[in-house]
Every structure is written in C-alpha cells, then in structure tokens.
Short mmCIF file of C-alpha atoms and ligand atoms in Angstrom, two decimals:
data_model
loop_
_atom_site.label_atom_id
_atom_site.label_comp_id
_atom_site.label_asym_id
_atom_site.label_seq_id
_atom_site.Cartn_x
_atom_site.Cartn_y
_atom_site.Cartn_z
CA MET A 276 13.22 19.38 6.07
CA SER A 277 9.91 17.62 5.53
CA ILE A 278 7.02 18.16 7.96
CA PRO A 279 6.18 15.10 10.06
CA GLY A 280 2.78 13.57 9.39
CA LEU A 281 0.05 13.74 11.97
CA PHE A 282 -2.47 10.98 12.61
CA ILE A 283 -5.70 12.00 14.37
CA SER A 284 -8.62 9.63 14.93
CA PHE A 285 -12.19 10.46 15.98
CA GLU A 286 -14.24 8.19 18.18
CA GLY A 287 -17.52 7.99 20.03
CA ILE A 288 -20.81 6.12 20.05
CA ASP A 289 -23.18 6.49 17.10
CA GLY A 290 -24.98 9.83 17.36
CA ALA A 291 -22.13 11.61 19.17
CA GLY A 292 -21.83 14.06 16.25
CA LYS A 293 -18.26 13.66 15.04
CA SER A 294 -18.75 13.91 11.24
CA SER A 295 -19.28 17.65 10.72
CA HIS A 296 -16.39 18.49 13.06
CA ILE A 297 -14.04 16.23 11.10
CA ASP A 298 -14.92 18.15 7.92
CA GLY A 299 -14.40 21.44 9.75
CA LEU A 300 -10.98 20.37 10.97
CA ALA A 301 -9.96 19.25 7.47
CA LYS A 302 -10.73 22.78 6.26
CA ALA A 303 -8.93 24.39 9.20
CA PHE A 304 -5.75 22.40 8.53
CA THR A 305 -5.95 23.05 4.77
CA ASP A 306 -6.42 26.78 5.42
CA GLN A 307 -3.24 26.73 7.50
CA GLY A 308 -1.29 25.17 4.63
CA ARG A 309 -1.32 21.49 5.56
CA ALA A 310 -2.17 18.67 3.17
CA VAL A 311 -5.01 16.61 4.62
CA THR A 312 -6.01 13.00 4.05
CA LEU A 313 -9.60 12.52 5.15
CA THR A 314 -10.53 8.90 5.65
CA ARG A 315 -12.65 6.50 7.67
CA GLU A 316 -12.91 3.01 9.15
CA PRO A 317 -14.00 0.46 8.39
CA GLY A 318 -13.09 1.61 4.88
CA GLY A 319 -10.73 4.07 3.24
CA THR A 320 -9.58 1.82 0.36
CA PRO A 321 -11.63 0.04 -2.35
CA LEU A 322 -11.12 -3.33 -0.63
CA ALA A 323 -11.81 -1.99 2.86
CA GLU A 324 -14.99 -0.26 1.63
CA LYS A 325 -16.26 -3.63 0.34
CA LEU A 326 -15.52 -5.16 3.72
CA ARG A 327 -17.30 -2.22 5.40
CA ALA A 328 -20.48 -2.93 3.47
CA MET A 329 -20.43 -6.53 4.71
CA VAL A 330 -19.62 -5.62 8.30
CA LEU A 331 -22.37 -2.98 8.49
CA ASN A 332 -25.07 -5.01 6.77
CA ASP A 333 -24.56 -8.76 7.02
CA PRO A 334 -25.17 -10.80 10.15
CA MET A 335 -22.02 -12.66 11.26
CA ASP A 336 -20.44 -14.00 14.41
CA PRO A 337 -18.20 -11.72 16.49
CA LEU A 338 -14.91 -13.36 15.42
CA THR A 339 -15.78 -13.02 11.72
CA GLU A 340 -16.74 -9.41 12.34
CA ALA A 341 -13.46 -8.65 14.14
CA LEU A 342 -11.39 -10.38 11.45
CA LEU A 343 -13.07 -8.47 8.62
CA ILE A 344 -12.65 -5.14 10.43
CA PHE A 345 -8.97 -5.78 11.07
CA ALA A 346 -8.44 -7.05 7.51
CA ALA A 347 -9.93 -3.78 6.26
CA ARG A 348 -7.68 -1.89 8.71
CA ARG A 349 -4.54 -3.63 7.45
CA ASP A 350 -5.32 -2.66 3.86
CA HIS A 351 -6.10 0.90 4.96
CA VAL A 352 -2.97 1.30 7.10
CA LEU A 353 -0.64 0.01 4.38
CA ASN A 354 -2.20 1.74 1.39
CA VAL A 355 -3.55 5.02 2.73
CA ILE A 356 -2.42 5.92 6.26
CA GLU A 357 1.29 5.06 6.02
CA PRO A 358 1.86 6.70 2.60
CA ALA A 359 -0.03 9.82 3.76
CA LEU A 360 2.03 10.10 6.96
CA ALA A 361 5.24 9.57 4.97
CA ARG A 362 4.21 12.55 2.75
CA GLY A 363 3.70 14.69 5.86
CA ASP A 364 -0.10 14.84 5.60
CA VAL A 365 -2.50 15.37 8.44
CA VAL A 366 -4.52 12.15 8.45
CA LEU A 367 -8.01 12.64 9.87
CA CYS A 368 -9.55 9.22 10.37
CA ASP A 369 -13.21 8.76 11.31
CA ARG A 370 -12.74 5.85 13.78
CA PHE A 371 -9.79 3.49 14.21
CA THR A 372 -8.88 0.61 16.51
CA ASP A 373 -10.43 2.10 19.66
CA ALA A 374 -13.78 1.47 17.95
CA SER A 375 -12.95 -2.24 17.75
CA PHE A 376 -12.24 -2.35 21.47
CA ALA A 377 -15.42 -0.39 22.20
CA TYR A 378 -17.88 -2.05 19.75
CA GLN A 379 -16.53 -5.59 19.35
CA GLY A 380 -14.74 -5.84 22.71
CA ALA A 381 -17.08 -4.07 25.14
CA GLY A 382 -20.27 -4.02 23.04
CA ARG A 383 -20.17 -7.63 21.87
CA ASP A 384 -18.13 -8.99 24.81
CA PHE A 385 -15.56 -10.25 22.34
CA ASP A 386 -12.21 -11.53 23.66
CA LEU A 387 -9.91 -8.55 24.34
CA ASP A 388 -6.77 -10.69 24.07
CA VAL A 389 -7.69 -11.57 20.49
CA LEU A 390 -8.25 -7.88 19.74
CA LEU A 391 -4.87 -7.00 21.27
CA LYS A 392 -3.22 -9.62 19.08
CA LEU A 393 -4.98 -8.36 15.94
CA GLU A 394 -3.99 -4.79 16.83
CA GLN A 395 -0.38 -5.90 17.12
CA TRP A 396 -0.39 -7.72 13.78
CA VAL A 397 -2.24 -5.06 11.83
CA GLN A 398 -0.54 -1.96 13.22
CA SER A 399 3.04 -3.23 13.01
CA VAL A 400 4.31 -1.38 9.99
CA PRO A 401 7.59 -2.08 8.23
CA ALA A 402 8.52 1.62 7.97
CA GLU A 403 8.73 1.97 11.75
CA SER A 404 11.97 0.59 13.09
CA THR A 405 11.07 1.58 16.65
CA GLY A 406 9.13 -1.63 17.28
CA LYS A 407 6.14 0.50 18.36
CA LEU A 408 2.71 0.00 16.85
CA ARG A 409 1.24 2.60 14.53
CA GLN A 410 -1.23 4.51 16.69
CA PRO A 411 -2.91 7.87 16.26
CA ASN A 412 -0.95 10.83 17.67
CA LEU A 413 -4.26 11.99 19.09
CA THR A 414 -7.74 10.55 19.48
CA ILE A 415 -10.62 12.99 19.79
CA TRP A 416 -13.22 11.14 21.84
CA PHE A 417 -16.77 12.49 21.58
CA ASP A 418 -18.14 11.37 24.91
CA LEU A 419 -21.93 11.37 25.06
CA ASN A 420 -24.57 9.80 27.27
CA PRO A 421 -26.17 6.95 25.24
CA ALA A 422 -29.67 8.21 26.11
CA ILE A 423 -28.93 11.55 24.44
CA ALA A 424 -27.32 9.79 21.46
CA ALA A 425 -30.45 7.65 21.03
CA GLU A 426 -32.64 10.78 20.95
CA ARG A 427 -30.38 12.36 18.34
CA LEU A 428 -30.40 9.24 16.17
CA ALA A 429 -34.15 8.57 16.37
CA GLY A 430 -35.64 8.95 12.91
CA ALA A 431 -32.41 10.38 11.46
CA ARG A 432 -32.03 7.76 8.71
CA VAL A 433 -32.30 4.02 8.09
CA PRO A 434 -30.07 2.56 10.81
CA ASP A 435 -27.27 0.10 9.98
CA LYS A 436 -26.49 -3.05 11.98
CA PHE A 437 -24.82 -1.13 14.80
CA GLU A 438 -27.10 1.91 14.86
CA SER A 439 -30.11 -0.35 15.34
CA GLN A 440 -28.68 -1.87 18.54
CA PRO A 441 -30.51 -1.11 21.80
CA GLN A 442 -29.32 1.58 24.20
CA ALA A 443 -27.84 -1.08 26.52
CA PHE A 444 -25.36 -1.99 23.76
CA PHE A 445 -24.23 1.65 23.50
CA GLU A 446 -23.83 1.84 27.26
CA LYS A 447 -21.32 -0.99 26.97
CA VAL A 448 -19.63 0.66 23.98
CA ALA A 449 -19.35 3.95 25.90
CA SER A 450 -17.73 2.17 28.84
CA GLY A 451 -15.35 0.48 26.37
CA TYR A 452 -14.23 3.89 25.14
CA ALA A 453 -13.77 5.12 28.71
CA GLN A 454 -11.59 2.10 29.44
CA ARG A 455 -9.41 2.60 26.36
CA ALA A 456 -9.06 6.30 27.21
CA ALA A 457 -7.94 5.45 30.75
CA GLN A 458 -5.26 3.15 29.29
CA ALA A 459 -3.79 5.88 27.06
CA PRO A 460 -4.65 9.23 28.67
CA GLU A 461 -1.91 11.12 26.79
CA ARG A 462 -3.36 10.03 23.43
CA PHE A 463 -7.03 10.76 24.20
CA ALA A 464 -8.71 14.16 24.33
CA ARG A 465 -12.20 13.81 25.82
CA ILE A 466 -14.75 16.16 24.33
CA ASP A 467 -18.06 16.73 26.10
CA ALA A 468 -20.31 16.00 23.12
CA ALA A 469 -23.48 16.97 25.00
CA GLN A 470 -22.54 20.65 24.67
CA GLU A 471 -23.86 22.95 21.96
CA ARG A 472 -22.19 22.39 18.61
CA HIS A 473 -20.06 25.55 18.65
CA LYS A 474 -18.77 24.71 22.15
CA VAL A 475 -17.76 21.24 20.96
CA TRP A 476 -15.89 22.85 18.05
CA GLN A 477 -14.17 25.30 20.41
CA GLN A 478 -13.04 22.46 22.64
CA ILE A 479 -11.64 20.52 19.66
CA THR A 480 -9.72 23.45 18.18
CA ALA A 481 -8.36 24.38 21.62
CA VAL A 482 -6.80 20.91 21.82
CA MET A 483 -5.16 21.41 18.40
CA VAL A 484 -3.81 24.84 19.37
CA ARG A 485 -2.47 23.52 22.69
CA ARG A 486 -0.56 20.82 20.85
CA GLY A 487 0.85 23.38 18.43
CA TRP A 488 -0.90 21.83 15.42
CA LEU A 489 -3.19 24.75 14.58
CA SER A 490 -1.72 28.19 15.08
CA ILE A 491 -4.91 30.06 15.90
CA MET A 492 -8.38 29.30 17.20
CA VAL A 493 -10.69 28.84 14.23
CA ALA A 494 -14.20 30.26 14.32
CA SER A 495 -17.08 27.80 14.58
CA ARG A 496 -18.23 26.40 11.24
P1 TYD B 786 -19.83 5.40 11.46
O1 TYD B 786 -18.38 5.68 11.66
O2 TYD B 786 -20.72 5.86 12.55
O3 TYD B 786 -20.18 5.93 10.06
P2 TYD B 786 -21.55 6.57 9.61
O4 TYD B 786 -21.50 7.93 10.21
O5 TYD B 786 -21.44 6.54 8.11
O6 TYD B 786 -22.64 5.69 10.15
O7 TYD B 786 -20.16 3.84 11.22
C1 TYD B 786 -19.30 2.84 11.37
C2 TYD B 786 -19.89 1.80 12.28
O8 TYD B 786 -18.97 0.73 12.38
C3 TYD B 786 -20.16 2.31 13.67
O9 TYD B 786 -21.45 1.90 14.09
C4 TYD B 786 -19.14 1.61 14.52
C5 TYD B 786 -18.77 0.39 13.73
N1 TYD B 786 -17.38 -0.02 13.93
C6 TYD B 786 -17.09 -1.14 14.68
O10 TYD B 786 -18.01 -1.81 15.16
N2 TYD B 786 -15.80 -1.53 14.87
C7 TYD B 786 -14.75 -0.82 14.34
O11 TYD B 786 -13.58 -1.19 14.54
C8 TYD B 786 -15.05 0.33 13.57
C9 TYD B 786 -13.93 1.14 12.95
C10 TYD B 786 -16.37 0.71 13.38
#
C-alpha cells in the first residue's frame, strides 16, 4: 500500500525564523525514509517564481497583488503540490494561503470575502472527490512579537516590498495569523518563536512526533 502524502506549511511574520527549521525538518524526514518536496510561496514553479518576483518588487494595488499570488498558487498546487502528495511525499511549503489572509487580508485590509472565494477556486482540486479544499494537514505557525522580529530583521539584508513595511503593518499581519489559527485550531501548531533556536526546534519536532509523523525526537540542528 502506498504511503499517504503529507502537506505541512510554515507561517509567521517576516523575521520569525522559519527558514532554517524547514531545512532541518526536510533532513529529519529524509533520514527517516520519507521523500520530501521542499517548496515555497509565492513560487515553487517557473511561472509562480516569475509572479513572485513581481509581487515582491513591483508596486501594485491590493487586488492585483491578491490575484497574482493566487494565480501563482494555482500553478503551484496543480503542478507541484498535488503530484507530490499523490506520490506520497512530505510536502514542506514555506508559506501558503494563511499568508494571504495575514498579509493581504489583515495587513492590507483587503476584502476577506474575495480571499475566501479565491481560496475556494484555487484549492479545489480535481483529484479530491470529497468536495473539500486542499489544505495543509498541519501549519506550523512561528508566532513572534513584531518588535522582536523588527530587531532581528534590522540590517539583515536589502528588504523586499513586505519586509520594508513599518512595524504597524506586521502587527496587523500577526493578528491576521492569530485569527486564522483560531478558525482552524486543529490544523495550526503555534510555536513560540521568541525562544532560543534549539527550543523552537524541539517544539516543532515534538509536534511531528505527537502526530506520529516522525518516530523519534531529532537533535537540534
Ligand atoms: P518569505 O517567505 O519571507 O521569503 P524570504 O525568506 O525569501 O523573504 O517572503 C515572501 C513574502 O511574501 C513575505 O513577506 C510574505 C509575502 N506573502 C504575501 O504577502 N502573501 C502570500 O500569500 C504569501 C505566500 C507571501
């Protein structure tokens, strides 16, 4: 019998420190014999990566931004995420639709009903006869106070369009994540991203072990 695929997304405001932990988890799953597809949003396909460059660099109105992000997502879902899940891979995705609700919805005050509609269109996948939308099995949410995130980001690199937003924007984004998490508590695992790095890693792997997805706790990387 084939192993069912697993779809895990990673979310949080810029500066919350998700990237290195995603790489660590990819290695942990590979070491335990699983095939891993490591991907990101916006992006993950040649077309979606082109759209990412526009979204992160070019000024545009909020509707255009939302449409481009969801267009990228559609291409990514159909061409990368669905085939990987059908093969039984563990899909580790650096951001997914919760980011649209947090950044475009809460951050930019963009219409949530439009986002809900786009989510429905883009995440309805032909392979699923259940009528349910494709959603991550689990979302690891790196929750961090925006003031701490701003300190971490200061001087780190040339900021993109979102990273250069003021702290007030990230306060809205953070509350957007909290709202999404409250709407789907069984899907979200909140990680206290203010902790030391190895404690964050411990918390993440403990979630994986509890769900039966990693068999043993993996030492900090
Ligand atoms: P990020 O994931 O932080 O990548 P990097 O570590 O390379 O900077 O950058 C993606 C940015 O795109 C981030 O600022 C959040 C933003 N974004 C949205 O605004 N909406 C979305 O739906 C997604 C997926 C990302």
